[in-house]
Amino acid sequence: MLVLRSSLTRALASRTLAPQVCSPFATGPRQYDGTLYEFRTYYLKPSKMNEFLENFKKNVHLRTAHSELVGYWSAEFGGRMNKVFHIWKYDNFAHRTEVRKALAKDKEWQEQFLIPNLALIDKQESEITYLVPWCKLEKPSKEGVYELATFQMKPGGPALWGDAFKRAVHAHVNLGYTKLVGVFHTEYGALNRVHVLWWNESADSRAAGRHKSHEDPRVVAAVRESVNYLVSQQNMLLIPTSFSPLK
């Protein structure tokens, strides 16, 4: 019995003293306040893109009466065309559920926009994300273009690659050629995925800044460290719509 108690005591002590793995990139702290962001991507029939956007512009007030629209863009470059991307903010999962129920009962929204425009949509995708703890959502002071860079990281989560990824992002920010709007970690969708939303004055200023960053040894060193954990990456150049809160 004494041997058993002694072994149990040592095991508990070992568990107590074991180092705890944590990262400033972890989503845990954000889950306490509950705020989440839904990324929605609609692939539209090529001949119906303009019609869809005009319809949404006329009826956007019906949708934003239920929850906050962060931004709404059309894809200019990167992947499949005739695509719109939008971000919605919710207080928590219960809030999103309430909104979805309210929209299902909103006859104006259903009759004026949803039902007539379902035939224009070819495909829909949705992801639930959190802002990473070290990043606040920023709003640019003037109009420009946006880049959504998506990074698929190795399995293991932010405890494995979060610090290196953070250093790579900040290395670009510190050069000052671009503005960081937000960094989002996917909670539902492809896991170990991070989206970085950037703002630039134009596609040309973005290109010039990228060339500058490729020649900066601090950026090169930070990116070289981060890519050790990278599986794949892709990006899109996004043009804000006239009704997008982020311009």
JSON list of C-alpha atoms in Angstrom, two decimals:
[
{"chain": "A", "resi": 1, "resn": "MET", "atom": "CA", "xyz": [0.00, 0.00, 0.00]},
{"chain": "A", "resi": 2, "resn": "LEU", "atom": "CA", "xyz": [2.83, 2.40, 0.90]},
{"chain": "A", "resi": 3, "resn": "VAL", "atom": "CA", "xyz": [4.54, 1.61, -2.40]},
{"chain": "A", "resi": 4, "resn": "LEU", "atom": "CA", "xyz": [1.32, 2.32, -4.29]},
{"chain": "A", "resi": 5, "resn": "ARG", "atom": "CA", "xyz": [0.80, 5.64, -2.50]},
{"chain": "A", "resi": 6, "resn": "SER", "atom": "CA", "xyz": [4.40, 6.61, -3.09]},
{"chain": "A", "resi": 7, "resn": "SER", "atom": "CA", "xyz": [4.10, 5.87, -6.81]},
{"chain": "A", "resi": 8, "resn": "LEU", "atom": "CA", "xyz": [0.84, 7.83, -7.04]},
{"chain": "A", "resi": 9, "resn": "THR", "atom": "CA", "xyz": [2.42, 10.78, -5.23]},
{"chain": "A", "resi": 10, "resn": "ARG", "atom": "CA", "xyz": [5.38, 10.82, -7.63]},
{"chain": "A", "resi": 11, "resn": "ALA", "atom": "CA", "xyz": [3.05, 10.61, -10.64]},
{"chain": "A", "resi": 12, "resn": "LEU", "atom": "CA", "xyz": [0.95, 13.56, -9.42]},
{"chain": "A", "resi": 13, "resn": "ALA", "atom": "CA", "xyz": [4.06, 15.58, -8.66]},
{"chain": "A", "resi": 14, "resn": "SER", "atom": "CA", "xyz": [5.44, 14.83, -12.10]},
{"chain": "A", "resi": 15, "resn": "ARG", "atom": "CA", "xyz": [2.17, 15.95, -13.71]},
{"chain": "A", "resi": 16, "resn": "THR", "atom": "CA", "xyz": [2.17, 19.17, -11.67]},
{"chain": "A", "resi": 17, "resn": "LEU", "atom": "CA", "xyz": [5.77, 20.02, -12.52]},
{"chain": "A", "resi": 18, "resn": "ALA", "atom": "CA", "xyz": [5.57, 19.09, -16.19]},
{"chain": "A", "resi": 19, "resn": "PRO", "atom": "CA", "xyz": [6.02, 22.13, -18.45]},
{"chain": "A", "resi": 20, "resn": "GLN", "atom": "CA", "xyz": [2.80, 23.38, -20.01]},
{"chain": "A", "resi": 21, "resn": "VAL", "atom": "CA", "xyz": [2.86, 23.95, -23.75]},
{"chain": "A", "resi": 22, "resn": "CYS", "atom": "CA", "xyz": [1.26, 27.25, -24.70]},
{"chain": "A", "resi": 23, "resn": "SER", "atom": "CA", "xyz": [1.47, 29.74, -27.52]},
{"chain": "A", "resi": 24, "resn": "PRO", "atom": "CA", "xyz": [0.32, 33.35, -27.91]},
{"chain": "A", "resi": 25, "resn": "PHE", "atom": "CA", "xyz": [-1.25, 32.14, -31.14]},
{"chain": "A", "resi": 26, "resn": "ALA", "atom": "CA", "xyz": [-3.65, 29.68, -29.45]},
{"chain": "A", "resi": 27, "resn": "THR", "atom": "CA", "xyz": [-7.36, 30.24, -29.97]},
{"chain": "A", "resi": 28, "resn": "GLY", "atom": "CA", "xyz": [-8.22, 29.56, -26.32]},
{"chain": "A", "resi": 29, "resn": "PRO", "atom": "CA", "xyz": [-8.17, 33.16, -25.07]},
{"chain": "A", "resi": 30, "resn": "ARG", "atom": "CA", "xyz": [-10.49, 34.24, -27.88]},
{"chain": "A", "resi": 31, "resn": "GLN", "atom": "CA", "xyz": [-13.00, 31.57, -26.96]},
{"chain": "A", "resi": 32, "resn": "TYR", "atom": "CA", "xyz": [-13.60, 33.22, -23.59]},
{"chain": "A", "resi": 33, "resn": "ASP", "atom": "CA", "xyz": [-15.16, 36.30, -25.21]},
{"chain": "A", "resi": 34, "resn": "GLY", "atom": "CA", "xyz": [-16.81, 34.05, -27.79]},
{"chain": "A", "resi": 35, "resn": "THR", "atom": "CA", "xyz": [-16.46, 36.40, -30.76]},
{"chain": "A", "resi": 36, "resn": "LEU", "atom": "CA", "xyz": [-16.17, 34.48, -34.00]},
{"chain": "A", "resi": 37, "resn": "TYR", "atom": "CA", "xyz": [-15.95, 35.33, -37.68]},
{"chain": "A", "resi": 38, "resn": "GLU", "atom": "CA", "xyz": [-17.62, 33.37, -40.43]},
{"chain": "A", "resi": 39, "resn": "PHE", "atom": "CA", "xyz": [-15.86, 33.33, -43.80]},
{"chain": "A", "resi": 40, "resn": "ARG", "atom": "CA", "xyz": [-18.35, 32.71, -46.61]},
{"chain": "A", "resi": 41, "resn": "THR", "atom": "CA", "xyz": [-17.37, 32.18, -50.24]},
{"chain": "A", "resi": 42, "resn": "TYR", "atom": "CA", "xyz": [-19.94, 32.05, -53.04]},
{"chain": "A", "resi": 43, "resn": "TYR", "atom": "CA", "xyz": [-19.04, 30.81, -56.51]},
{"chain": "A", "resi": 44, "resn": "LEU", "atom": "CA", "xyz": [-21.43, 32.39, -58.99]},
{"chain": "A", "resi": 45, "resn": "LYS", "atom": "CA", "xyz": [-22.45, 31.51, -62.50]},
{"chain": "A", "resi": 46, "resn": "PRO", "atom": "CA", "xyz": [-20.28, 33.65, -64.82]},
{"chain": "A", "resi": 47, "resn": "SER", "atom": "CA", "xyz": [-23.18, 35.43, -66.50]},
{"chain": "A", "resi": 48, "resn": "LYS", "atom": "CA", "xyz": [-24.87, 36.18, -63.16]},
{"chain": "A", "resi": 49, "resn": "MET", "atom": "CA", "xyz": [-22.06, 37.83, -61.17]},
{"chain": "A", "resi": 50, "resn": "ASN", "atom": "CA", "xyz": [-23.16, 41.44, -61.69]},
{"chain": "A", "resi": 51, "resn": "GLU", "atom": "CA", "xyz": [-26.82, 40.58, -61.18]},
{"chain": "A", "resi": 52, "resn": "PHE", "atom": "CA", "xyz": [-26.06, 38.90, -57.87]},
{"chain": "A", "resi": 53, "resn": "LEU", "atom": "CA", "xyz": [-24.03, 41.84, -56.57]},
{"chain": "A", "resi": 54, "resn": "GLU", "atom": "CA", "xyz": [-26.68, 44.38, -57.60]},
{"chain": "A", "resi": 55, "resn": "ASN", "atom": "CA", "xyz": [-29.35, 42.32, -55.86]},
{"chain": "A", "resi": 56, "resn": "PHE", "atom": "CA", "xyz": [-27.30, 42.12, -52.68]},
{"chain": "A", "resi": 57, "resn": "LYS", "atom": "CA", "xyz": [-26.56, 45.85, -52.78]},
{"chain": "A", "resi": 58, "resn": "LYS", "atom": "CA", "xyz": [-30.29, 46.60, -52.90]},
{"chain": "A", "resi": 59, "resn": "ASN", "atom": "CA", "xyz": [-31.08, 44.24, -50.04]},
{"chain": "A", "resi": 60, "resn": "VAL", "atom": "CA", "xyz": [-27.96, 44.34, -47.86]},
{"chain": "A", "resi": 61, "resn": "HIS", "atom": "CA", "xyz": [-29.84, 46.33, -45.19]},
{"chain": "A", "resi": 62, "resn": "LEU", "atom": "CA", "xyz": [-32.17, 43.38, -44.68]},
{"chain": "A", "resi": 63, "resn": "ARG", "atom": "CA", "xyz": [-29.23, 41.11, -43.90]},
{"chain": "A", "resi": 64, "resn": "THR", "atom": "CA", "xyz": [-27.20, 43.51, -41.75]},
{"chain": "A", "resi": 65, "resn": "ALA", "atom": "CA", "xyz": [-30.27, 44.12, -39.59]},
{"chain": "A", "resi": 66, "resn": "HIS", "atom": "CA", "xyz": [-29.51, 40.69, -38.10]},
{"chain": "A", "resi": 67, "resn": "SER", "atom": "CA", "xyz": [-25.71, 40.63, -37.73]},
{"chain": "A", "resi": 68, "resn": "GLU", "atom": "CA", "xyz": [-22.57, 42.63, -38.50]},
{"chain": "A", "resi": 69, "resn": "LEU", "atom": "CA", "xyz": [-20.99, 42.50, -41.94]},
{"chain": "A", "resi": 70, "resn": "VAL", "atom": "CA", "xyz": [-17.21, 43.00, -41.65]},
{"chain": "A", "resi": 71, "resn": "GLY", "atom": "CA", "xyz": [-16.43, 43.08, -45.36]},
{"chain": "A", "resi": 72, "resn": "TYR", "atom": "CA", "xyz": [-17.64, 42.00, -48.79]},
{"chain": "A", "resi": 73, "resn": "TRP", "atom": "CA", "xyz": [-15.35, 41.54, -51.78]},
{"chain": "A", "resi": 74, "resn": "SER", "atom": "CA", "xyz": [-15.20, 40.16, -55.31]},
{"chain": "A", "resi": 75, "resn": "ALA", "atom": "CA", "xyz": [-12.16, 38.08, -56.26]},
{"chain": "A", "resi": 76, "resn": "GLU", "atom": "CA", "xyz": [-9.95, 39.74, -58.88]},
{"chain": "A", "resi": 77, "resn": "PHE", "atom": "CA", "xyz": [-7.02, 37.31, -58.97]},
{"chain": "A", "resi": 78, "resn": "GLY", "atom": "CA", "xyz": [-6.32, 33.92, -57.43]},
{"chain": "A", "resi": 79, "resn": "GLY", "atom": "CA", "xyz": [-8.18, 30.69, -58.09]},
{"chain": "A", "resi": 80, "resn": "ARG", "atom": "CA", "xyz": [-11.63, 30.43, -59.55]},
{"chain": "A", "resi": 81, "resn": "MET", "atom": "CA", "xyz": [-13.21, 33.63, -60.83]},
{"chain": "A", "resi": 82, "resn": "ASN", "atom": "CA", "xyz": [-16.80, 34.92, -60.48]},
{"chain": "A", "resi": 83, "resn": "LYS", "atom": "CA", "xyz": [-16.43, 34.56, -56.75]},
{"chain": "A", "resi": 84, "resn": "VAL", "atom": "CA", "xyz": [-17.49, 36.72, -53.80]},
{"chain": "A", "resi": 85, "resn": "PHE", "atom": "CA", "xyz": [-15.99, 36.52, -50.33]},
{"chain": "A", "resi": 86, "resn": "HIS", "atom": "CA", "xyz": [-17.54, 37.99, -47.19]},
{"chain": "A", "resi": 87, "resn": "ILE", "atom": "CA", "xyz": [-16.91, 38.00, -43.44]},
{"chain": "A", "resi": 88, "resn": "TRP", "atom": "CA", "xyz": [-19.63, 38.09, -40.77]},
{"chain": "A", "resi": 89, "resn": "LYS", "atom": "CA", "xyz": [-19.09, 38.73, -37.08]},
{"chain": "A", "resi": 90, "resn": "TYR", "atom": "CA", "xyz": [-20.99, 36.95, -34.28]},
{"chain": "A", "resi": 91, "resn": "ASP", "atom": "CA", "xyz": [-20.82, 37.27, -30.50]},
{"chain": "A", "resi": 92, "resn": "ASN", "atom": "CA", "xyz": [-20.73, 33.49, -30.09]},
{"chain": "A", "resi": 93, "resn": "PHE", "atom": "CA", "xyz": [-22.24, 30.32, -31.56]},
{"chain": "A", "resi": 94, "resn": "ALA", "atom": "CA", "xyz": [-25.58, 30.92, -29.86]},
{"chain": "A", "resi": 95, "resn": "HIS", "atom": "CA", "xyz": [-25.77, 34.33, -31.51]},
{"chain": "A", "resi": 96, "resn": "ARG", "atom": "CA", "xyz": [-25.13, 32.82, -34.93]},
{"chain": "A", "resi": 97, "resn": "THR", "atom": "CA", "xyz": [-27.85, 30.22, -34.34]},
{"chain": "A", "resi": 98, "resn": "GLU", "atom": "CA", "xyz": [-30.31, 32.95, -33.38]},
{"chain": "A", "resi": 99, "resn": "VAL", "atom": "CA", "xyz": [-29.45, 34.92, -36.51]},
{"chain": "A", "resi": 100, "resn": "ARG", "atom": "CA", "xyz": [-29.91, 31.92, -38.79]},
{"chain": "A", "resi": 101, "resn": "LYS", "atom": "CA", "xyz": [-33.32, 31.22, -37.23]},
{"chain": "A", "resi": 102, "resn": "ALA", "atom": "CA", "xyz": [-34.34, 34.86, -37.59]},
{"chain": "A", "resi": 103, "resn": "LEU", "atom": "CA", "xyz": [-33.30, 34.92, -41.26]},
{"chain": "A", "resi": 104, "resn": "ALA", "atom": "CA", "xyz": [-35.38, 31.82, -41.94]},
{"chain": "A", "resi": 105, "resn": "LYS", "atom": "CA", "xyz": [-38.40, 33.73, -40.61]},
{"chain": "A", "resi": 106, "resn": "ASP", "atom": "CA", "xyz": [-37.59, 37.04, -42.30]},
{"chain": "A", "resi": 107, "resn": "LYS", "atom": "CA", "xyz": [-40.04, 37.11, -45.24]},
{"chain": "A", "resi": 108, "resn": "GLU", "atom": "CA", "xyz": [-38.52, 40.23, -46.78]},
{"chain": "A", "resi": 109, "resn": "TRP", "atom": "CA", "xyz": [-35.07, 38.68, -46.88]},
{"chain": "A", "resi": 110, "resn": "GLN", "atom": "CA", "xyz": [-36.36, 35.36, -48.15]},
{"chain": "A", "resi": 111, "resn": "GLU", "atom": "CA", "xyz": [-38.64, 36.79, -50.84]},
{"chain": "A", "resi": 112, "resn": "GLN", "atom": "CA", "xyz": [-36.60, 39.78, -52.03]},
{"chain": "A", "resi": 113, "resn": "PHE", "atom": "CA", "xyz": [-33.13, 38.26, -52.05]},
{"chain": "A", "resi": 114, "resn": "LEU", "atom": "CA", "xyz": [-32.57, 34.67, -50.99]},
{"chain": "A", "resi": 115, "resn": "ILE", "atom": "CA", "xyz": [-35.12, 32.75, -53.04]},
{"chain": "A", "resi": 116, "resn": "PRO", "atom": "CA", "xyz": [-34.70, 34.75, -56.29]},
{"chain": "A", "resi": 117, "resn": "ASN", "atom": "CA", "xyz": [-30.90, 34.54, -56.13]},
{"chain": "A", "resi": 118, "resn": "LEU", "atom": "CA", "xyz": [-30.31, 30.93, -55.14]},
{"chain": "A", "resi": 119, "resn": "ALA", "atom": "CA", "xyz": [-30.29, 29.99, -58.82]},
{"chain": "A", "resi": 120, "resn": "LEU", "atom": "CA", "xyz": [-27.34, 32.36, -59.42]},
{"chain": "A", "resi": 121, "resn": "ILE", "atom": "CA", "xyz": [-25.06, 30.55, -56.94]},
{"chain": "A", "resi": 122, "resn": "ASP", "atom": "CA", "xyz": [-23.08, 27.56, -58.17]},
{"chain": "A", "resi": 123, "resn": "LYS", "atom": "CA", "xyz": [-21.33, 26.64, -54.90]},
{"chain": "A", "resi": 124, "resn": "GLN", "atom": "CA", "xyz": [-21.00, 27.87, -51.29]},
{"chain": "A", "resi": 125, "resn": "GLU", "atom": "CA", "xyz": [-18.28, 27.41, -48.68]},
{"chain": "A", "resi": 126, "resn": "SER", "atom": "CA", "xyz": [-18.18, 28.41, -45.01]},
{"chain": "A", "resi": 127, "resn": "GLU", "atom": "CA", "xyz": [-15.47, 28.48, -42.34]},
{"chain": "A", "resi": 128, "resn": "ILE", "atom": "CA", "xyz": [-15.65, 29.54, -38.69]},
{"chain": "A", "resi": 129, "resn": "THR", "atom": "CA", "xyz": [-12.57, 31.40, -37.50]},
{"chain": "A", "resi": 130, "resn": "TYR", "atom": "CA", "xyz": [-11.23, 33.28, -34.49]},
{"chain": "A", "resi": 131, "resn": "LEU", "atom": "CA", "xyz": [-8.96, 36.29, -34.52]},
{"chain": "A", "resi": 132, "resn": "VAL", "atom": "CA", "xyz": [-5.61, 35.21, -33.08]},
{"chain": "A", "resi": 133, "resn": "PRO", "atom": "CA", "xyz": [-4.98, 36.68, -29.58]},
{"chain": "A", "resi": 134, "resn": "TRP", "atom": "CA", "xyz": [-2.12, 38.93, -30.71]},
{"chain": "A", "resi": 135, "resn": "CYS", "atom": "CA", "xyz": [-4.11, 40.65, -33.44]},
{"chain": "A", "resi": 136, "resn": "LYS", "atom": "CA", "xyz": [-6.99, 43.12, -33.43]},
{"chain": "A", "resi": 137, "resn": "LEU", "atom": "CA", "xyz": [-9.24, 43.68, -36.41]},
{"chain": "A", "resi": 138, "resn": "GLU", "atom": "CA", "xyz": [-8.10, 46.91, -38.07]},
{"chain": "A", "resi": 139, "resn": "LYS", "atom": "CA", "xyz": [-10.00, 49.16, -40.48]},
{"chain": "A", "resi": 140, "resn": "PRO", "atom": "CA", "xyz": [-7.97, 50.97, -43.15]},
{"chain": "A", "resi": 141, "resn": "SER", "atom": "CA", "xyz": [-8.44, 54.73, -43.29]},
{"chain": "A", "resi": 142, "resn": "LYS", "atom": "CA", "xyz": [-8.97, 54.86, -47.05]},
{"chain": "A", "resi": 143, "resn": "GLU", "atom": "CA", "xyz": [-10.00, 52.71, -49.98]},
{"chain": "A", "resi": 144, "resn": "GLY", "atom": "CA", "xyz": [-7.68, 50.14, -51.49]},
{"chain": "A", "resi": 145, "resn": "VAL", "atom": "CA", "xyz": [-7.40, 46.48, -52.39]},
{"chain": "A", "resi": 146, "resn": "TYR", "atom": "CA", "xyz": [-7.15, 43.47, -50.11]},
{"chain": "A", "resi": 147, "resn": "GLU", "atom": "CA", "xyz": [-5.12, 40.29, -50.18]},
{"chain": "A", "resi": 148, "resn": "LEU", "atom": "CA", "xyz": [-6.31, 37.19, -48.38]},
{"chain": "A", "resi": 149, "resn": "ALA", "atom": "CA", "xyz": [-3.34, 34.87, -47.90]},
{"chain": "A", "resi": 150, "resn": "THR", "atom": "CA", "xyz": [-4.22, 31.38, -46.67]},
{"chain": "A", "resi": 151, "resn": "PHE", "atom": "CA", "xyz": [-1.65, 29.09, -45.07]},
{"chain": "A", "resi": 152, "resn": "GLN", "atom": "CA", "xyz": [-2.18, 25.39, -44.47]},
{"chain": "A", "resi": 153, "resn": "MET", "atom": "CA", "xyz": [0.19, 24.48, -41.64]},
{"chain": "A", "resi": 154, "resn": "LYS", "atom": "CA", "xyz": [1.43, 21.10, -40.44]},
{"chain": "A", "resi": 155, "resn": "PRO", "atom": "CA", "xyz": [-0.73, 19.23, -37.89]},
{"chain": "A", "resi": 156, "resn": "GLY", "atom": "CA", "xyz": [0.10, 20.14, -34.32]},
{"chain": "A", "resi": 157, "resn": "GLY", "atom": "CA", "xyz": [-1.63, 23.48, -33.97]},
{"chain": "A", "resi": 158, "resn": "PRO", "atom": "CA", "xyz": [-0.32, 26.86, -32.83]},
{"chain": "A", "resi": 159, "resn": "ALA", "atom": "CA", "xyz": [1.74, 25.24, -30.07]},
{"chain": "A", "resi": 160, "resn": "LEU", "atom": "CA", "xyz": [3.92, 23.88, -32.88]},
{"chain": "A", "resi": 161, "resn": "TRP", "atom": "CA", "xyz": [4.01, 26.68, -35.45]},
{"chain": "A", "resi": 162, "resn": "GLY", "atom": "CA", "xyz": [2.31, 29.71, -33.89]},
{"chain": "A", "resi": 163, "resn": "ASP", "atom": "CA", "xyz": [5.36, 31.65, -32.69]},
{"chain": "A", "resi": 164, "resn": "ALA", "atom": "CA", "xyz": [7.25, 31.24, -35.96]},
{"chain": "A", "resi": 165, "resn": "PHE", "atom": "CA", "xyz": [4.19, 32.28, -37.96]},
{"chain": "A", "resi": 166, "resn": "LYS", "atom": "CA", "xyz": [3.70, 35.36, -35.80]},
{"chain": "A", "resi": 167, "resn": "ARG", "atom": "CA", "xyz": [7.30, 36.45, -36.37]},
{"chain": "A", "resi": 168, "resn": "ALA", "atom": "CA", "xyz": [6.88, 36.05, -40.14]},
{"chain": "A", "resi": 169, "resn": "VAL", "atom": "CA", "xyz": [3.74, 38.20, -40.16]},
{"chain": "A", "resi": 170, "resn": "HIS", "atom": "CA", "xyz": [5.32, 40.92, -38.03]},
{"chain": "A", "resi": 171, "resn": "ALA", "atom": "CA", "xyz": [8.42, 40.96, -40.23]},
{"chain": "A", "resi": 172, "resn": "HIS", "atom": "CA", "xyz": [6.22, 42.03, -43.14]},
{"chain": "A", "resi": 173, "resn": "VAL", "atom": "CA", "xyz": [4.26, 44.53, -41.03]},
{"chain": "A", "resi": 174, "resn": "ASN", "atom": "CA", "xyz": [7.45, 46.18, -39.79]},
{"chain": "A", "resi": 175, "resn": "LEU", "atom": "CA", "xyz": [8.48, 47.10, -43.34]},
{"chain": "A", "resi": 176, "resn": "GLY", "atom": "CA", "xyz": [5.43, 49.35, -43.55]},
{"chain": "A", "resi": 177, "resn": "TYR", "atom": "CA", "xyz": [4.49, 48.68, -47.18]},
{"chain": "A", "resi": 178, "resn": "THR", "atom": "CA", "xyz": [1.21, 47.00, -46.27]},
{"chain": "A", "resi": 179, "resn": "LYS", "atom": "CA", "xyz": [-1.40, 47.14, -43.52]},
{"chain": "A", "resi": 180, "resn": "LEU", "atom": "CA", "xyz": [-2.43, 44.11, -41.50]},
{"chain": "A", "resi": 181, "resn": "VAL", "atom": "CA", "xyz": [-6.22, 43.92, -41.18]},
{"chain": "A", "resi": 182, "resn": "GLY", "atom": "CA", "xyz": [-6.54, 40.62, -39.32]},
{"chain": "A", "resi": 183, "resn": "VAL", "atom": "CA", "xyz": [-5.12, 37.15, -38.72]},
{"chain": "A", "resi": 184, "resn": "PHE", "atom": "CA", "xyz": [-7.69, 34.37, -38.37]},
{"chain": "A", "resi": 185, "resn": "HIS", "atom": "CA", "xyz": [-7.27, 30.76, -37.22]},
{"chain": "A", "resi": 186, "resn": "THR", "atom": "CA", "xyz": [-9.83, 28.28, -38.51]},
{"chain": "A", "resi": 187, "resn": "GLU", "atom": "CA", "xyz": [-11.97, 26.54, -35.91]},
{"chain": "A", "resi": 188, "resn": "TYR", "atom": "CA", "xyz": [-14.34, 24.77, -38.33]},
{"chain": "A", "resi": 189, "resn": "GLY", "atom": "CA", "xyz": [-13.14, 23.92, -41.82]},
{"chain": "A", "resi": 190, "resn": "ALA", "atom": "CA", "xyz": [-9.64, 22.79, -42.73]},
{"chain": "A", "resi": 191, "resn": "LEU", "atom": "CA", "xyz": [-7.79, 22.65, -39.41]},
{"chain": "A", "resi": 192, "resn": "ASN", "atom": "CA", "xyz": [-4.31, 24.09, -38.90]},
{"chain": "A", "resi": 193, "resn": "ARG", "atom": "CA", "xyz": [-5.26, 26.79, -41.41]},
{"chain": "A", "resi": 194, "resn": "VAL", "atom": "CA", "xyz": [-4.51, 30.48, -40.95]},
{"chain": "A", "resi": 195, "resn": "HIS", "atom": "CA", "xyz": [-5.89, 33.36, -43.01]},
{"chain": "A", "resi": 196, "resn": "VAL", "atom": "CA", "xyz": [-4.06, 36.69, -43.11]},
{"chain": "A", "resi": 197, "resn": "LEU", "atom": "CA", "xyz": [-6.00, 39.66, -44.49]},
{"chain": "A", "resi": 198, "resn": "TRP", "atom": "CA", "xyz": [-3.85, 42.54, -45.79]},
{"chain": "A", "resi": 199, "resn": "TRP", "atom": "CA", "xyz": [-4.72, 45.98, -47.18]},
{"chain": "A", "resi": 200, "resn": "ASN", "atom": "CA", "xyz": [-2.76, 47.83, -49.86]},
{"chain": "A", "resi": 201, "resn": "GLU", "atom": "CA", "xyz": [-3.37, 51.05, -51.74]},
{"chain": "A", "resi": 202, "resn": "SER", "atom": "CA", "xyz": [-3.25, 49.20, -55.06]},
{"chain": "A", "resi": 203, "resn": "ALA", "atom": "CA", "xyz": [-2.11, 45.97, -56.66]},
{"chain": "A", "resi": 204, "resn": "ASP", "atom": "CA", "xyz": [1.01, 47.77, -57.89]},
{"chain": "A", "resi": 205, "resn": "SER", "atom": "CA", "xyz": [1.96, 49.08, -54.44]},
{"chain": "A", "resi": 206, "resn": "ARG", "atom": "CA", "xyz": [1.49, 45.57, -53.09]},
{"chain": "A", "resi": 207, "resn": "ALA", "atom": "CA", "xyz": [3.80, 44.17, -55.78]},
{"chain": "A", "resi": 208, "resn": "ALA", "atom": "CA", "xyz": [6.47, 46.80, -55.08]},
{"chain": "A", "resi": 209, "resn": "GLY", "atom": "CA", "xyz": [6.27, 46.07, -51.36]},
{"chain": "A", "resi": 210, "resn": "ARG", "atom": "CA", "xyz": [6.61, 42.34, -51.90]},
{"chain": "A", "resi": 211, "resn": "HIS", "atom": "CA", "xyz": [9.76, 42.85, -53.97]},
{"chain": "A", "resi": 212, "resn": "LYS", "atom": "CA", "xyz": [11.15, 45.00, -51.17]},
{"chain": "A", "resi": 213, "resn": "SER", "atom": "CA", "xyz": [10.34, 42.38, -48.55]},
{"chain": "A", "resi": 214, "resn": "HIS", "atom": "CA", "xyz": [12.08, 39.63, -50.53]},
{"chain": "A", "resi": 215, "resn": "GLU", "atom": "CA", "xyz": [15.31, 41.61, -50.28]},
{"chain": "A", "resi": 216, "resn": "ASP", "atom": "CA", "xyz": [15.06, 42.29, -46.53]},
{"chain": "A", "resi": 217, "resn": "PRO", "atom": "CA", "xyz": [17.17, 39.83, -44.50]},
{"chain": "A", "resi": 218, "resn": "ARG", "atom": "CA", "xyz": [14.82, 40.09, -41.49]},
{"chain": "A", "resi": 219, "resn": "VAL", "atom": "CA", "xyz": [11.83, 39.02, -43.56]},
{"chain": "A", "resi": 220, "resn": "VAL", "atom": "CA", "xyz": [13.80, 36.29, -45.29]},
{"chain": "A", "resi": 221, "resn": "ALA", "atom": "CA", "xyz": [14.96, 34.84, -41.96]},
{"chain": "A", "resi": 222, "resn": "ALA", "atom": "CA", "xyz": [11.49, 34.93, -40.38]},
{"chain": "A", "resi": 223, "resn": "VAL", "atom": "CA", "xyz": [9.79, 33.38, -43.42]},
{"chain": "A", "resi": 224, "resn": "ARG", "atom": "CA", "xyz": [12.47, 30.70, -43.70]},
{"chain": "A", "resi": 225, "resn": "GLU", "atom": "CA", "xyz": [11.73, 29.65, -40.13]},
{"chain": "A", "resi": 226, "resn": "SER", "atom": "CA", "xyz": [7.97, 29.63, -40.62]},
{"chain": "A", "resi": 227, "resn": "VAL", "atom": "CA", "xyz": [7.99, 27.59, -43.85]},
{"chain": "A", "resi": 228, "resn": "ASN", "atom": "CA", "xyz": [9.41, 24.65, -41.91]},
{"chain": "A", "resi": 229, "resn": "TYR", "atom": "CA", "xyz": [5.83, 24.14, -40.71]},
{"chain": "A", "resi": 230, "resn": "LEU", "atom": "CA", "xyz": [4.06, 25.01, -43.97]},
{"chain": "A", "resi": 231, "resn": "VAL", "atom": "CA", "xyz": [2.15, 22.50, -46.08]},
{"chain": "A", "resi": 232, "resn": "SER", "atom": "CA", "xyz": [0.71, 24.82, -48.73]},
{"chain": "A", "resi": 233, "resn": "GLN", "atom": "CA", "xyz": [-0.40, 28.39, -49.30]},
{"chain": "A", "resi": 234, "resn": "GLN", "atom": "CA", "xyz": [-2.60, 30.37, -51.66]},
{"chain": "A", "resi": 235, "resn": "ASN", "atom": "CA", "xyz": [-3.91, 33.90, -51.99]},
{"chain": "A", "resi": 236, "resn": "MET", "atom": "CA", "xyz": [-6.57, 36.08, -53.59]},
{"chain": "A", "resi": 237, "resn": "LEU", "atom": "CA", "xyz": [-6.61, 39.73, -54.56]},
{"chain": "A", "resi": 238, "resn": "LEU", "atom": "CA", "xyz": [-9.96, 41.11, -53.38]},
{"chain": "A", "resi": 239, "resn": "ILE", "atom": "CA", "xyz": [-11.82, 44.22, -54.52]},
{"chain": "A", "resi": 240, "resn": "PRO", "atom": "CA", "xyz": [-14.24, 45.66, -51.93]},
{"chain": "A", "resi": 241, "resn": "THR", "atom": "CA", "xyz": [-17.82, 46.17, -53.10]},
{"chain": "A", "resi": 242, "resn": "SER", "atom": "CA", "xyz": [-19.54, 49.53, -52.76]},
{"chain": "A", "resi": 243, "resn": "PHE", "atom": "CA", "xyz": [-21.49, 48.25, -49.75]},
{"chain": "A", "resi": 244, "resn": "SER", "atom": "CA", "xyz": [-18.53, 46.66, -47.95]},
{"chain": "A", "resi": 245, "resn": "PRO", "atom": "CA", "xyz": [-17.72, 48.20, -44.53]},
{"chain": "A", "resi": 246, "resn": "LEU", "atom": "CA", "xyz": [-14.03, 47.53, -45.21]},
{"chain": "A", "resi": 247, "resn": "LYS", "atom": "CA", "xyz": [-13.11, 49.62, -48.27]}
]
